[in-house]
Amino acid sequence: MDLTEEFKVLLLSRDMRVIGVYHAASGSTSGVVVDTKLILVSALKTNANSIIMAHNHPSGNLKPSPQDAEQTHKMKIACKALDIEMADHLIITNDGYYSFGDGLSHEKKNINGSIYFECQPPF
């Protein structure tokens, strides 16, 4: 998970079941270029009702970049035009994840051998 950025899209049915996973792009150690049109084509071909976008940050930084925010905004507008819900966009690291849907970082904590995610306020 820490070598290069990977961008995946979960394609979901009306009852939020995963009906497919689309590999949108592989990038470098510090970025990935995503084609919005290809993501929408995959959603339309599978008749997905909603999508969840996810990509990793090899740096381990959970803070969204300006490019991450721009891609999220762009995809929300495009999905809305096609009546597809963009349920969330996640940034994933080995130590937790950031959800654009709730605007919070969720940092992994190991408590007595069990893994929990602790919510952190927005940056």
Coordinates of C-alpha atoms in Angstrom, one line a residue:
M1 CA 0.0 0.0 0.0
D2 CA 2.9 2.3 0.5
L3 CA 4.7 2.1 -2.9
T4 CA 2.5 4.0 -5.4
E5 CA -0.9 5.7 -5.4
E6 CA -3.7 3.4 -6.6
F7 CA -7.2 4.7 -7.3
K8 CA -10.2 2.3 -7.1
V9 CA -13.9 2.7 -7.3
L10 CA -16.5 0.6 -5.6
L11 CA -19.6 0.2 -7.8
L12 CA -22.7 -0.2 -5.6
S13 CA -26.3 -1.5 -6.2
R14 CA -29.3 0.3 -4.9
D15 CA -29.1 -1.6 -1.7
M16 CA -25.4 -0.7 -1.3
R17 CA -24.1 -4.1 -2.3
V18 CA -20.7 -4.1 -4.1
I19 CA -21.4 -5.1 -7.7
G20 CA -17.9 -4.4 -8.9
V21 CA -14.5 -2.8 -8.3
Y22 CA -13.1 -0.6 -11.0
H23 CA -9.3 0.0 -11.0
A24 CA -9.3 3.6 -12.2
A25 CA -5.5 4.3 -12.2
S26 CA -2.1 3.6 -10.9
G27 CA 0.2 6.5 -10.2
S28 CA 3.6 7.4 -8.8
T29 CA 4.8 7.7 -5.2
S30 CA 3.2 11.2 -5.0
G31 CA 0.2 11.3 -7.3
V32 CA -2.3 9.6 -9.6
V33 CA -4.2 10.9 -12.6
V34 CA -7.8 9.8 -12.8
D35 CA -10.1 10.0 -15.8
T36 CA -13.6 11.0 -14.7
K37 CA -15.2 9.8 -17.9
L38 CA -13.9 6.2 -17.5
I39 CA -15.2 6.0 -13.9
L40 CA -18.6 7.1 -15.1
V41 CA -18.5 4.6 -18.0
S42 CA -17.8 1.8 -15.5
A43 CA -20.7 2.9 -13.3
L44 CA -23.1 3.1 -16.3
K45 CA -22.0 -0.2 -17.7
T46 CA -22.7 -2.0 -14.4
N47 CA -25.9 0.0 -13.7
A48 CA -24.4 1.2 -10.4
N49 CA -26.7 3.3 -8.3
S50 CA -23.8 4.8 -6.3
I51 CA -20.0 4.8 -6.1
I52 CA -17.3 5.1 -3.5
M53 CA -13.9 6.3 -4.7
A54 CA -10.8 5.4 -2.7
H55 CA -7.1 5.9 -3.1
N56 CA -4.1 5.6 -0.9
H57 CA -1.4 8.1 0.1
P58 CA 2.0 6.3 0.2
S59 CA 3.3 9.2 2.3
G60 CA 0.9 8.1 5.2
N61 CA -0.5 11.7 5.3
L62 CA -4.3 11.6 5.8
K63 CA -4.8 15.2 4.8
P64 CA -6.5 15.6 1.4
S65 CA -4.5 17.5 -1.2
P66 CA -6.1 20.3 -3.2
Q67 CA -6.2 17.9 -6.2
D68 CA -8.1 15.3 -4.0
A69 CA -10.7 18.0 -3.1
E70 CA -10.9 19.1 -6.8
Q71 CA -11.4 15.5 -8.0
T72 CA -14.1 14.9 -5.4
H73 CA -16.0 18.0 -6.3
K74 CA -15.7 17.3 -10.1
M75 CA -16.9 13.7 -9.6
K76 CA -19.9 14.8 -7.5
I77 CA -21.1 17.2 -10.2
A78 CA -20.6 14.6 -12.9
C79 CA -22.4 11.8 -10.9
K80 CA -25.3 14.1 -10.1
A81 CA -25.8 14.8 -13.8
L82 CA -26.2 11.0 -14.4
D83 CA -28.3 10.3 -11.3
I84 CA -25.5 8.3 -9.7
E85 CA -24.8 9.0 -6.0
M86 CA -21.2 9.5 -5.0
A87 CA -21.4 8.0 -1.5
D88 CA -17.9 8.9 -0.4
H89 CA -14.2 9.4 -1.4
L90 CA -11.7 7.8 1.0
I91 CA -8.0 8.4 1.4
I92 CA -6.4 5.3 2.9
T93 CA -3.0 4.8 4.6
N94 CA -1.6 2.0 6.8
D95 CA -2.5 4.1 9.9
G96 CA -6.1 5.0 9.0
Y97 CA -8.3 6.7 6.5
Y98 CA -9.9 10.1 5.7
S99 CA -13.6 10.3 4.6
F100 CA -14.7 13.2 2.5
G101 CA -18.3 12.0 3.3
D102 CA -17.9 12.9 7.0
G103 CA -14.9 15.2 6.8
L104 CA -13.0 13.3 9.5
S105 CA -9.8 11.4 9.7
H106 CA -10.1 7.9 11.3
E107 CA -6.8 6.9 12.9
K108 CA -6.1 3.3 13.7
K109 CA -5.5 2.5 17.3
N110 CA -4.5 -0.9 18.8
I111 CA -6.1 -1.3 22.2
N112 CA -5.5 -4.6 24.0
G113 CA -4.9 -6.4 20.7
S114 CA -8.0 -5.1 19.1
I115 CA -8.0 -2.5 16.2
Y116 CA -10.2 0.6 16.6
F117 CA -10.5 3.7 14.5
E118 CA -10.5 7.0 16.4
C119 CA -12.2 10.0 14.7
Q120 CA -10.2 13.2 14.5
P121 CA -11.7 16.7 13.8
P122 CA -11.1 18.2 10.3
F123 CA -7.7 19.6 9.5

